[in-house]
Short mmCIF file of C-alpha atoms in Angstrom, two decimals:
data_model
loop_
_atom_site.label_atom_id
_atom_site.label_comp_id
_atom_site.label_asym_id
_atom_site.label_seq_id
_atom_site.Cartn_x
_atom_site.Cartn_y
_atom_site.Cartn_z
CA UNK A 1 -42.49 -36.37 32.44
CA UNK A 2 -40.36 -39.01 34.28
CA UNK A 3 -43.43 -41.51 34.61
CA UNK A 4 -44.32 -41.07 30.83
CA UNK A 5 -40.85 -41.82 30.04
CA UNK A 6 -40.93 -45.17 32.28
CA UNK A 7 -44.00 -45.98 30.64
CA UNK A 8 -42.60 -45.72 27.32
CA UNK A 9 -39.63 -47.35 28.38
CA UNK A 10 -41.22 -50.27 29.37
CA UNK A 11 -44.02 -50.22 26.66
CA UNK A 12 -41.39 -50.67 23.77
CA UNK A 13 -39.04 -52.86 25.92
CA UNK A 14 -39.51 -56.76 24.88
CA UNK A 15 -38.20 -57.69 28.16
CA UNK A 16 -38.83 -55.24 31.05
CA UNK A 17 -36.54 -57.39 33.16
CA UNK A 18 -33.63 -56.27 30.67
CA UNK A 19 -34.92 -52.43 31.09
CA UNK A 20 -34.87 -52.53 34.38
CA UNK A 21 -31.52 -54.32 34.99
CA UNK A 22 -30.58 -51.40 32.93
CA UNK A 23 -31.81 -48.60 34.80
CA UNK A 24 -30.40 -50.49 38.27
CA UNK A 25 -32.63 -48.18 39.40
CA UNK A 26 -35.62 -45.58 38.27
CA UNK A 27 -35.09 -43.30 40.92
CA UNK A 28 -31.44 -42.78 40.08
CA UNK A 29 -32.72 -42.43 36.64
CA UNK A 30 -34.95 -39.95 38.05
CA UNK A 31 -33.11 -37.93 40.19
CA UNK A 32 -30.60 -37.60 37.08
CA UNK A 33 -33.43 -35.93 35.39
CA UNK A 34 -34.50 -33.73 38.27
CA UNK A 35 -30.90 -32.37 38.60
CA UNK A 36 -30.12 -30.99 34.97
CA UNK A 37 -34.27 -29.81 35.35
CA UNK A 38 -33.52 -26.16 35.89
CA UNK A 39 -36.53 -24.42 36.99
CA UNK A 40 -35.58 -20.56 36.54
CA UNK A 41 -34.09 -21.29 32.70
CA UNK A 42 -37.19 -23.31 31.77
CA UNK A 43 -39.85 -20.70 32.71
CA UNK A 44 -37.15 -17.90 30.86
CA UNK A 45 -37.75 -20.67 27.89
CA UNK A 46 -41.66 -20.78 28.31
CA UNK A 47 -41.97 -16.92 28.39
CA UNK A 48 -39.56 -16.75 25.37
CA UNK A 49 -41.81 -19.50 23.13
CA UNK A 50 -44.75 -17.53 24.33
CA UNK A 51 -43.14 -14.69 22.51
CA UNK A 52 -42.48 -15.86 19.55
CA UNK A 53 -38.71 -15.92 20.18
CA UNK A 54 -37.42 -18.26 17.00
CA UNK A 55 -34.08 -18.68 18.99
CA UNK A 56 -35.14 -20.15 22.00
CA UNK A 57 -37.52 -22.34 19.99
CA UNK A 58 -34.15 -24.04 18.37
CA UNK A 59 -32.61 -25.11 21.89
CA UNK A 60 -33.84 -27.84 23.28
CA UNK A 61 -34.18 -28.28 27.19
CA UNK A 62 -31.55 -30.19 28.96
CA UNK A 63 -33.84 -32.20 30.68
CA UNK A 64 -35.48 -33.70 27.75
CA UNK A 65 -31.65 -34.26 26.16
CA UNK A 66 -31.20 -36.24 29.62
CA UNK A 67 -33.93 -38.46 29.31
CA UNK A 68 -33.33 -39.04 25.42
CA UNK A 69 -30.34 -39.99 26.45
CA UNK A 70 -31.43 -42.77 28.87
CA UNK A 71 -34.10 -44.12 26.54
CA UNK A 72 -31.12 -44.55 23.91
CA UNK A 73 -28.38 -46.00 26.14
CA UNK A 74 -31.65 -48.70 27.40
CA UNK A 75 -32.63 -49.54 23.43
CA UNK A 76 -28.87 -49.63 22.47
CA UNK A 77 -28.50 -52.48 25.10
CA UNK A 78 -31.01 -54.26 24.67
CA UNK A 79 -31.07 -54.12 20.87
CA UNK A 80 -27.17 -55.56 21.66
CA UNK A 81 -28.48 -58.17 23.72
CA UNK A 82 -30.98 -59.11 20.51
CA UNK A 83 -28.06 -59.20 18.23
CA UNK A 84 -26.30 -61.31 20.41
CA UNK A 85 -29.29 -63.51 20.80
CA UNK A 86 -29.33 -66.38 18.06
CA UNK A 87 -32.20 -66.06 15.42
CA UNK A 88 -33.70 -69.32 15.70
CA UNK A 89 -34.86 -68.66 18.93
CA UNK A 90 -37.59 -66.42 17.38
CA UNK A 91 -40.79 -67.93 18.32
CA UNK A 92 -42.19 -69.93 15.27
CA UNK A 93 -45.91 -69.50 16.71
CA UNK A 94 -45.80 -65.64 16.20
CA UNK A 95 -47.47 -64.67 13.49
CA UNK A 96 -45.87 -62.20 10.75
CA UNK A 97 -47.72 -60.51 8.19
CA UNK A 98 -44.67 -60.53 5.54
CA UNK A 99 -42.44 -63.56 4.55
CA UNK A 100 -38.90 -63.69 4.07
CA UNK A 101 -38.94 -62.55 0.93
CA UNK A 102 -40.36 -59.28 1.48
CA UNK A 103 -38.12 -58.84 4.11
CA UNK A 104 -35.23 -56.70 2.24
CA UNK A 105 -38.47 -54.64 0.28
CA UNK A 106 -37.38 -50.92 0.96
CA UNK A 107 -40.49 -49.26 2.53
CA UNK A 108 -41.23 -46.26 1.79
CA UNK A 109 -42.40 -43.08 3.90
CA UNK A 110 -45.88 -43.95 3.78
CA UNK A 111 -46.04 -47.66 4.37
CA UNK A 112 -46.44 -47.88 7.94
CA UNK A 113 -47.64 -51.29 9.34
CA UNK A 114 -49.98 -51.79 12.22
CA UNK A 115 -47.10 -53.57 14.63
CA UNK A 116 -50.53 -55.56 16.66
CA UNK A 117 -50.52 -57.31 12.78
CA UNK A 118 -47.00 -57.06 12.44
CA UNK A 119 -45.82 -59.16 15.73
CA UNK A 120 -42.68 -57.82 16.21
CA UNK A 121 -41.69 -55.50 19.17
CA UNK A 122 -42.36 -51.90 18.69
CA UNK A 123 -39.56 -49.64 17.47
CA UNK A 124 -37.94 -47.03 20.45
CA UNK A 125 -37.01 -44.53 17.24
CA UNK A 126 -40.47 -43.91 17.01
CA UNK A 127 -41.40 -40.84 18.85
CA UNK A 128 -45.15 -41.53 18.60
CA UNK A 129 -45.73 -38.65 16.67
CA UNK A 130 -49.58 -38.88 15.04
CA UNK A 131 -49.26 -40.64 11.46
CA UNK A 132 -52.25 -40.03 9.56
CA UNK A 133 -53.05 -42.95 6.80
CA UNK A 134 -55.78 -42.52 4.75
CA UNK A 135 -57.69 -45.55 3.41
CA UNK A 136 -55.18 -46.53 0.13
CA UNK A 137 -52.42 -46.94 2.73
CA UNK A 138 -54.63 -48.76 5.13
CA UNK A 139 -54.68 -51.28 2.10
CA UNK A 140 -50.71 -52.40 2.87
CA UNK A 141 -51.57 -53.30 6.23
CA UNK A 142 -54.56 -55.45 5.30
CA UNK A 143 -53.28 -59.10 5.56
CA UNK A 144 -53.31 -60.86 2.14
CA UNK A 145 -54.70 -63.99 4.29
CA UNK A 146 -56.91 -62.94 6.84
CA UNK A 147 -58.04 -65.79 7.52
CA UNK A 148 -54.76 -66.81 9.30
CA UNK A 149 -55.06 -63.52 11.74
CA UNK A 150 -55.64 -64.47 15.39
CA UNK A 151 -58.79 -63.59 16.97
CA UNK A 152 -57.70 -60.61 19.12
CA UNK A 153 -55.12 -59.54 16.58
CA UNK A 154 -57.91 -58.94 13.99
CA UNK A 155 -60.23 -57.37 16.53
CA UNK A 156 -57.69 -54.90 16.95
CA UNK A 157 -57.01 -54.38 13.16
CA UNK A 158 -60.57 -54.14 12.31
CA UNK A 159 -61.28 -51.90 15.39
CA UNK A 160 -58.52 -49.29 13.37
CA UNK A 161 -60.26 -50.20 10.05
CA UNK A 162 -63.65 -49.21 11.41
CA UNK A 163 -62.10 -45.50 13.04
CA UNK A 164 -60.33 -45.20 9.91
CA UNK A 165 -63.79 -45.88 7.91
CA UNK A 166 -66.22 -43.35 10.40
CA UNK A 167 -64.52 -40.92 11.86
CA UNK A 168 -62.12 -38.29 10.47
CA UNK A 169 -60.43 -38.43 6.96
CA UNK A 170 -57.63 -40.41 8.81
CA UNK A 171 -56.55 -42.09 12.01
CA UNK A 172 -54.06 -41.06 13.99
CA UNK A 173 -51.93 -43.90 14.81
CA UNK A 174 -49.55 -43.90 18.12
CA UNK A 175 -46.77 -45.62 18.52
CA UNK A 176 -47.20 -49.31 18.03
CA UNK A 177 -48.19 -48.07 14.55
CA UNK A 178 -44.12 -47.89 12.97
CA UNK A 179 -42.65 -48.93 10.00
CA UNK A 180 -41.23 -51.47 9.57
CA UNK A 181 -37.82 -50.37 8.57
CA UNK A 182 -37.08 -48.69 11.59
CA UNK A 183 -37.47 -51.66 13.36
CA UNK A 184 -34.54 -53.18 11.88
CA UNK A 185 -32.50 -49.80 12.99
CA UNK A 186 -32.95 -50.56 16.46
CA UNK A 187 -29.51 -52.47 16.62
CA UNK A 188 -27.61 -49.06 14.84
CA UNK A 189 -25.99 -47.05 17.96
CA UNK A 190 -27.65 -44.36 19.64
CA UNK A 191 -25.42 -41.77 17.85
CA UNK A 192 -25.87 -43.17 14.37
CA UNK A 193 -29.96 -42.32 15.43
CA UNK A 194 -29.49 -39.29 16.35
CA UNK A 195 -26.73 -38.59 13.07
CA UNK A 196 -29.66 -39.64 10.63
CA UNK A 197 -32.27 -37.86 12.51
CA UNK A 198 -30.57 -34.63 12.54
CA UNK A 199 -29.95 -35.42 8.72
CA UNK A 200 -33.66 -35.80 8.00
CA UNK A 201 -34.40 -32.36 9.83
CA UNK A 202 -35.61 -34.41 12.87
CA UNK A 203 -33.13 -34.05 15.65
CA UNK A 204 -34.74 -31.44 17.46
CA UNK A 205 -37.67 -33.78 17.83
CA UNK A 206 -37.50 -35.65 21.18
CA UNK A 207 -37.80 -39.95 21.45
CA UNK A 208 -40.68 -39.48 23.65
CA UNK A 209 -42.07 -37.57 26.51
CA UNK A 210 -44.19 -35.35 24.33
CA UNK A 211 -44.81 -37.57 21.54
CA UNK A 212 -47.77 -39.66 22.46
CA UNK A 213 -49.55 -37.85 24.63
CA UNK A 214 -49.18 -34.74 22.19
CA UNK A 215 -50.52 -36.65 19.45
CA UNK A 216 -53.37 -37.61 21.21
CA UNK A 217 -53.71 -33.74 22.07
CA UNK A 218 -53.45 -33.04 18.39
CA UNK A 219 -55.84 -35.18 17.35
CA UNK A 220 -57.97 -34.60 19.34
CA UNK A 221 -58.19 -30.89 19.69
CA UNK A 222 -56.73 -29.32 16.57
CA UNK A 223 -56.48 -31.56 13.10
CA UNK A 224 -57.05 -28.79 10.79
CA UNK A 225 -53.91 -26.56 12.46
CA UNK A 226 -51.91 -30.14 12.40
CA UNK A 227 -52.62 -30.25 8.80
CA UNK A 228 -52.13 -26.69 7.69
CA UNK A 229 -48.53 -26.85 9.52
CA UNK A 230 -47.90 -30.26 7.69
CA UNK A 231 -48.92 -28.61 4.17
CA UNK A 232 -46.71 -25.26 5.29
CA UNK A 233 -43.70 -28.43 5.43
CA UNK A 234 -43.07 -26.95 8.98
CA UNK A 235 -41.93 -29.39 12.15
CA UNK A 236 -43.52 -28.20 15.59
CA UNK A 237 -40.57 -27.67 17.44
CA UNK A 238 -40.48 -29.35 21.15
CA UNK A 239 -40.99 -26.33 22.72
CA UNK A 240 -44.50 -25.78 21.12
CA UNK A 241 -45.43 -29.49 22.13
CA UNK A 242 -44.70 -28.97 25.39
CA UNK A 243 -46.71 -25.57 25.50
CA UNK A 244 -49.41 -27.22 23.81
CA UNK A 245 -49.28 -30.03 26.14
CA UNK A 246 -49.27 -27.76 29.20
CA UNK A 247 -51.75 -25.96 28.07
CA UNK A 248 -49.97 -22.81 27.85
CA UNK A 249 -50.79 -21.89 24.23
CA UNK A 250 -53.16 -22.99 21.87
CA UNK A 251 -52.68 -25.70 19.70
CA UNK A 252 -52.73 -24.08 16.91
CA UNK A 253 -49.23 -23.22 15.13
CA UNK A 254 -47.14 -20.49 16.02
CA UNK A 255 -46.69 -17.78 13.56
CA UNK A 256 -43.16 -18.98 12.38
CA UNK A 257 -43.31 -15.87 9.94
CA UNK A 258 -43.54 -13.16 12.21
CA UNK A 259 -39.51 -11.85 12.87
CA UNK A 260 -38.60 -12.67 16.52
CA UNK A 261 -38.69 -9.70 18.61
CA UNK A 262 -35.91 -8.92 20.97
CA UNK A 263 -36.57 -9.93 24.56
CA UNK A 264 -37.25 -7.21 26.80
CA UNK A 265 -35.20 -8.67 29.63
CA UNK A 266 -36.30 -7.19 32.80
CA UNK A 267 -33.70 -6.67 35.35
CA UNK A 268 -33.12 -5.25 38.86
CA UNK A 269 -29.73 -3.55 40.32
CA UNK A 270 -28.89 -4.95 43.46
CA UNK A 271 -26.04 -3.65 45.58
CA UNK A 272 -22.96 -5.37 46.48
CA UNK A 273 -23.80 -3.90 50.25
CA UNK A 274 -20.02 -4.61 51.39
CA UNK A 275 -18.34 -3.16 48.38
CA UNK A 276 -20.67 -0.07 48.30
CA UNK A 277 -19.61 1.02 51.88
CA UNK A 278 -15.76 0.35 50.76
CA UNK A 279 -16.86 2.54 48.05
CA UNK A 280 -18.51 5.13 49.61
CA UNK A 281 -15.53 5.53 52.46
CA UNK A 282 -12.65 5.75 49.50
CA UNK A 283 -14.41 7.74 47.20
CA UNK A 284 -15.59 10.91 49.44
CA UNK A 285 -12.19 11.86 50.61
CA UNK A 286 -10.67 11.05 46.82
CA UNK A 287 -13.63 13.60 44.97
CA UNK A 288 -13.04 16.38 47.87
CA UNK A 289 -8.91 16.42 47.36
CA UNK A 290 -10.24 16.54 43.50
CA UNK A 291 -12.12 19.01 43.82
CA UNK A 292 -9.98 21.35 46.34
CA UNK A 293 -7.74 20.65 43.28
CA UNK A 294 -9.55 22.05 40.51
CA UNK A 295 -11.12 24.69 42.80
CA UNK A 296 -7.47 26.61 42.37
CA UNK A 297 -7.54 27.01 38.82
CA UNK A 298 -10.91 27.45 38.70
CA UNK A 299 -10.79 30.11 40.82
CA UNK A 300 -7.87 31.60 38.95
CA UNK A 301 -9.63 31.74 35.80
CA UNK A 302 -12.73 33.43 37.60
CA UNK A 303 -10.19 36.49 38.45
CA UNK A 304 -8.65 36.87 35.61
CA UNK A 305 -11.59 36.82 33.84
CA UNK A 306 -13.05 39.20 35.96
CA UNK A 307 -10.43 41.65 35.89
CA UNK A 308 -9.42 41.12 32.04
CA UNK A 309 -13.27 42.28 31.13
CA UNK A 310 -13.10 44.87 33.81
CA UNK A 311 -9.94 46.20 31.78
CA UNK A 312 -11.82 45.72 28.63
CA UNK A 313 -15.08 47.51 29.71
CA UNK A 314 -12.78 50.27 31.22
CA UNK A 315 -10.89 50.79 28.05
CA UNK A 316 -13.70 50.20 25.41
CA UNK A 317 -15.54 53.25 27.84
CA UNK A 318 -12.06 55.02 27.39
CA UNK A 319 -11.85 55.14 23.83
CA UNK A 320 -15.20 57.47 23.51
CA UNK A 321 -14.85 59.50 26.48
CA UNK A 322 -11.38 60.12 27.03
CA UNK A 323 -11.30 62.95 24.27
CA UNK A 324 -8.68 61.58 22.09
CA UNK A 325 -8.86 63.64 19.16
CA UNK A 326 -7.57 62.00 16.21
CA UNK A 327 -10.00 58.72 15.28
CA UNK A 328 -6.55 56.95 14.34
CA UNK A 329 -6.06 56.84 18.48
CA UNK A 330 -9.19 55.64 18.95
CA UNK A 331 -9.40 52.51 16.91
CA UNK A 332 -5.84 51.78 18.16
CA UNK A 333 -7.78 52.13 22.03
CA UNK A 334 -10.71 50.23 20.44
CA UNK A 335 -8.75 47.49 18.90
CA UNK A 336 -7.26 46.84 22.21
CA UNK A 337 -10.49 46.75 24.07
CA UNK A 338 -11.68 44.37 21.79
CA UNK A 339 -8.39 42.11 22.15
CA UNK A 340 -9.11 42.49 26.01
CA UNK A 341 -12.40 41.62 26.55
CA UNK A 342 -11.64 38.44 23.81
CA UNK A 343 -9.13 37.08 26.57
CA UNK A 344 -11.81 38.37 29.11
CA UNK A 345 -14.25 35.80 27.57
CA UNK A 346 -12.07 33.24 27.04
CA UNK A 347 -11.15 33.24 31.09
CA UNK A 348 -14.75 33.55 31.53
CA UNK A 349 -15.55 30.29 29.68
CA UNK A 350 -12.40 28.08 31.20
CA UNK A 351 -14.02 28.98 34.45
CA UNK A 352 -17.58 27.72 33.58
CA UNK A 353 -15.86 24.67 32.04
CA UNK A 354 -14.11 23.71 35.04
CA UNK A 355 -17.03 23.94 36.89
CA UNK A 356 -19.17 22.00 34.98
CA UNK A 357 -17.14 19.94 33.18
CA UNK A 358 -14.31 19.41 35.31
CA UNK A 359 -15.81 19.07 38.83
CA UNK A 360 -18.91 18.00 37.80
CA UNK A 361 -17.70 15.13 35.04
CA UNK A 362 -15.27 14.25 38.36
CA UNK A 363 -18.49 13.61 40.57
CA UNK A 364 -20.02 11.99 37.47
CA UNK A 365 -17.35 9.49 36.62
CA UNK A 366 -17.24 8.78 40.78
CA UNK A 367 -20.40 8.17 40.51
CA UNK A 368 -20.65 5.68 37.34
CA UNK A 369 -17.87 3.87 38.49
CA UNK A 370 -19.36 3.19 41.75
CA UNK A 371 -22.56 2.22 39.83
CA UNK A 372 -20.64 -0.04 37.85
CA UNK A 373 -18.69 -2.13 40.59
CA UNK A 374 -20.92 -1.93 43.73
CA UNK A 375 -24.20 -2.96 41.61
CA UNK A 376 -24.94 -6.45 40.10
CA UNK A 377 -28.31 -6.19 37.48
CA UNK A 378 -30.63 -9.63 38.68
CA UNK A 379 -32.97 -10.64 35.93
CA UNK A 380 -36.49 -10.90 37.10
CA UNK I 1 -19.64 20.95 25.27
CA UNK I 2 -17.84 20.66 22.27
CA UNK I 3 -20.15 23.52 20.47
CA UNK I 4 -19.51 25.47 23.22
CA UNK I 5 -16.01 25.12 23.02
CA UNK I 6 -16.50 26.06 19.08
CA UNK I 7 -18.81 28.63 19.92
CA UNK I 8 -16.39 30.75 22.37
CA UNK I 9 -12.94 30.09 20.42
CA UNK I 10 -15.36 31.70 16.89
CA UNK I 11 -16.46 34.57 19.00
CA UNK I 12 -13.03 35.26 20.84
CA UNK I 13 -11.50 34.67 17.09
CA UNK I 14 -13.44 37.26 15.21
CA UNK I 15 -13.25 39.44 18.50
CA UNK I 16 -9.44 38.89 18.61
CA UNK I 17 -9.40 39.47 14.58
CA UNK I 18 -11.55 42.88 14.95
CA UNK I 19 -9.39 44.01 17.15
CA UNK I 20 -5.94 43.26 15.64
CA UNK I 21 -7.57 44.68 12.49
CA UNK I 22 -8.85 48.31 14.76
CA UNK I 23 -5.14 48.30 15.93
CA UNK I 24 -3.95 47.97 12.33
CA UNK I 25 -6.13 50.97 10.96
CA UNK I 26 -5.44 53.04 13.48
CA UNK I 27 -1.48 52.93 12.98
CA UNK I 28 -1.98 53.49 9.59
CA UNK I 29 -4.29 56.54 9.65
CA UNK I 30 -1.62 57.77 11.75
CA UNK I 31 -2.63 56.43 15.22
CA UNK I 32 0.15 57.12 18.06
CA UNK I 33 0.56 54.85 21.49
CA UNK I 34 2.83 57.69 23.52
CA UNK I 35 -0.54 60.14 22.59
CA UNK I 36 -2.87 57.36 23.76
CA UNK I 37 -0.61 56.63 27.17
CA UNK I 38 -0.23 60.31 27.95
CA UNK I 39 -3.82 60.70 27.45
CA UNK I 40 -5.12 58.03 29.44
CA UNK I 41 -2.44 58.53 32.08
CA UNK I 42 -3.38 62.42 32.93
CA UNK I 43 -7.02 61.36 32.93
CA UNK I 44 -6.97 57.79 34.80
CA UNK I 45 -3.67 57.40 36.63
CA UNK I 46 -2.46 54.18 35.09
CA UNK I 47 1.14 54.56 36.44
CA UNK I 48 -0.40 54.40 40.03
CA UNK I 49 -2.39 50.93 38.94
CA UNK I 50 0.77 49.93 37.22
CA UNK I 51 2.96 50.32 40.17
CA UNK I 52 0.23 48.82 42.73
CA UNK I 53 -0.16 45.74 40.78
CA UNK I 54 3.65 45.31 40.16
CA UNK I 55 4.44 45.80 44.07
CA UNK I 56 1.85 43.17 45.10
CA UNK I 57 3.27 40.25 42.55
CA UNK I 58 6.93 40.82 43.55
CA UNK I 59 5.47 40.52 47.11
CA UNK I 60 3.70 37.44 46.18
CA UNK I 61 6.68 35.91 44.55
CA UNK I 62 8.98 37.08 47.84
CA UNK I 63 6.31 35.26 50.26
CA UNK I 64 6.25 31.99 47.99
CA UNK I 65 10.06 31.74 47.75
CA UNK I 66 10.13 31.94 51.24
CA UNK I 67 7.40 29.46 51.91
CA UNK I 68 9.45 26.98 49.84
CA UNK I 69 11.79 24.44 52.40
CA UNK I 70 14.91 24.84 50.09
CA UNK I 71 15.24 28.21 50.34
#
C-alpha cells in the first residue's frame, strides 16, 4: 500500500525532487502509516464487509485517511510552488492540443483528454478510477492537426485508438487519462478537494492506493458487474475495492439491497484473577451472616405454619367428631378451621418464599455481581 | 413469583372469606361459643394446652429480658 502510494506520488509529481523534499523522508512517511494501521480493527472491518454490514462499509480506514492526507499536503505544495512559479517559464516546445482560447471552455463529465496528447502534468485529484470512453468521445481527444503530434506522442494515442477500436466496447483509461478541468484544481487547497468531493458523493473514495491497480482488476476481470453497478448509479465503496483487490470477495458487486444483519460479535469472559479472589474472600463471609439472617424468620414462619395447620387440621377434625349437636356450632367450629388453616397457608408460603426467594435471590445477586465486576467479555 | 404470590393471597382470601362467612351463619342459626368451648374443653383439654403454651412464652420473655445488658 505504502509503495503504491510512493509510486503514485512520484508518477503525478512534475518534479520528484519537490516530492521528496516534501516527504524529508519516505520512511517517516511510512512509519506514520504503519502506526494509525491497526491490525485487529481492520480484520473486524474485513469480516464486517464480508457480511454485508452497510455500516462498516461507510467508515473508511484510518490508514487510507493517513495516506490521503500525505498525498494532499505533497500536491498542495507543490501546486503552491507552481503558482508561485511565473507563467512564462512554461516550456514553449511542449506541445498542447488546445489553444488559449479554448482554455476557459467548461468541460464537461465526459470529455476526458488523453494527458500523453495533452502535455501537461497529470492531475493528483484523479484517483485513477477506470473511465470508459466509447468511440464518439474518443473523437475530442483526436488532435484537429495531427500532423503536428510528435512521433512517440501519436504512437501512444493511436496505440489507445487501436484498443479502443478491437477490444471491448471501451477502454479503460488510468490515470494519465484526466480531464482537463481538474487539472486547473490542483492549486485549490486540500480541504476545498475534499469539500467538493464529498459534495459530488465522492469523498468516501480514496486519492489512490486502490484506484489504479483496482481498475486494472476491474477491467480486467469483471466489466459486465462494473457496468451493471454503474447503471444501478451505485459507487463501490473503498472497502469493496480493497476486498476485491485482496482477493477476498469477488468482484462482482455486493448486494447493497440486502438489510445489514446485526453482527454476531463473538466474545469471551475473562476473569479479573486479582479482583475475583478479593471477591470470593468478601463475599463468603457477607452471604453466610445473610443467610444466618434470614434463616431466623424463615424458620419462624416454618413453625408457625406448622402449628397454625396443625390447629386447623385439629379443629376442622373437631367440628365432625366432637358431637356438637346443633349444626349452628359447627359452622361456627368450621368457620374457624377454615380461618386457621388460611393463616396456616399463608405461614406456609412466607417460608417457601424466604427460601427461595430470599436466600436464594441473595446467592443469586452475589453471584451476578461478582460476574459483573470480576469478568471483562474479550471479543474474539 | 408474583403468580404465586397472587395465587396464595386468592386461596387464603376465599379461605379466609368462607370462613368468616361459616362463623357468620352459625351465629345466626343460633350458634353459641361458651357451648363450643365447654364442648371441646371436656373432650380435648384445651385449658391444659392453653396454660402450657402461656407458661413457656412468659418464660421466654423472662429469659430474653434477662439476656438484655440494660436490664
Amino acid at each position: 500500500m505504502a509503495l503504491a502510494m510512493y509510486g503514485r506520488i512520484f508518477d503525478d509529481a512534475e518534479s520528484e525532487q519537490a516530492v521528496l523534499q516534501k516527504l524529508f523522508s519516505p520512511t517517516r512517511q511510512a512509519i506514520n502509516v504503519a502506526r494509525v494501521y491497526n491490525a485487529k480493527e481492520r480484520k473486524l472491518q474485513v469480516e464486517a464487509q464480508s457480511r454485508g454490514d452497510s455500516a462498516q462499509q461507510d467508515v473508511s480506514p484510518a490508514f487510507l485517511l493517513e495516506i490521503n492526507k500525505i498525498y494532499d499536503d505533497v500536491f498542495r505544495v507543490i501546486a503552491q510552488r507552481q503558482e508561485q512559479a511565473p507563467a512564462e517559464q512554461r516550456n514553449e516546445d511542449q506541445f498542447c492540443l488546445f489553444t488559449d482560447q479554448d482554455a476557459p471552455h467548461p468541460i464537461k463529465d465526459s470529455e476526458y483528454v488523453p494527458i500523453a496528447l495533452q502535455g501537461g502534468k497529470p492531475s493528483p485529484a484523479e484517483d485513477g478510477t477506470s473511465l470508459e470512453l466509447d468511440e464518439d468521445e474518443l473523437q475530442i481527444a483526436q488532435p484537429e492537426e495531427a500532423d503536428e503530434i510528435v512521433p512517440a506522442e501519436a504512437a501512444v494515442y493511436e496505440e489507445e485508438r487501436a484498443a479502443a477500436q478491437n477490444g471491448p466496447a471501451a477502454v479503460p483509461i488510468q490515470a494519465h487519462l484526466i480531464p482537463e478541468e481538474e487539472e486547473l484544481d490542483v492549486e485549490a487547497p486540500a480541504e476545498e478537494i475534499l469539500t467538493a468531493a464529498s459534495e459530488t458523493g465522492e469523498g468516501e473514495k480514496p486519492r489512490f492506493g486502490y484506484g489504479s491497480l483496482e481498475a486494472e482488476s476491474e477491467a480486467k476481470t469483471e466489466p459486465a458487474a462494473q457496468a451493471q453497478a454503474d447503471a444501478a448509479g451505485e459507487e463501490p465503496n473503498i472497502f469493496e475495492r480493497q476486498l476485491t483487490l485482496d482477493g477476498v470477495i469477488a468482484p462482482e458487486r455486493q448486494d447493497s439491497a440486502r438489510p445489514a444483519d446485526p453482527i454476531p460479535m463473538e466474545t469471551v469472559r475473562k476473569p479479573r484473577v486479582f479482583l475475583l479472589i478479593l471477591y470470593t474472600l468478601i463475599a463468603i463471609p457477607v452471604t453466610l451472616f445473610g443467610l444466618a439472617l434470614l434463616l431466623i424468620p424463615t424458620a419462624l414462619c416454618l413453625i408457625l405454619a406448622a402449628g397454625v395447620i396443625a390447629a386447623g387440621v385439629s379443629a376442622l377434625v373437631a367440628a365432625f367428631s366432637s358431637g356438637l349437636t346443633p349444626f349452628a356450632n359447627i359452622l361456627l367450629v368450621l368457620g374457624t378451621a377454615l380461618v386457621v388453616l388460611a393463616l396456616g397457608l399463608l405461614f406456609l408460603w412466607l417460608f417457601v418464599w424466604l427460601i427461595f426467594g430470599g436466600m436464594g435471590g441473595l446467592i443469586r445477586g452475589v453471584v451476578n455481581l461478582g460476574r459483573k465486576w470480576c469478568y471483562r467479555e474479550v471479543s474474539v | 413469583m408474583k403468580k404465586a404470590w397472587s395465587v396464595v393471597g386468592t386461596i387464603v382470601l376465599v379461605m379466609i372469606l368462607l370462613g368468616g362467612i361459616c362463623i357468620a351463619v352459625g351465629y345466626v342459626t343460633g350458634g353459641s361459643t361458651e357451648a363450643v368451648l365447654t364442648r371441646m374443653e371436656a373432650r380435648y383439654h384445651l385449658s391444659v394446652y392453653f396454660d402450657a403454651y402461656l407458661h413457656w412464652f412468659q418464660d421466654l420473655i423472662a429469659r430474653l429480658v434477662a439476656l438484655w445488658p440494660a436490664a
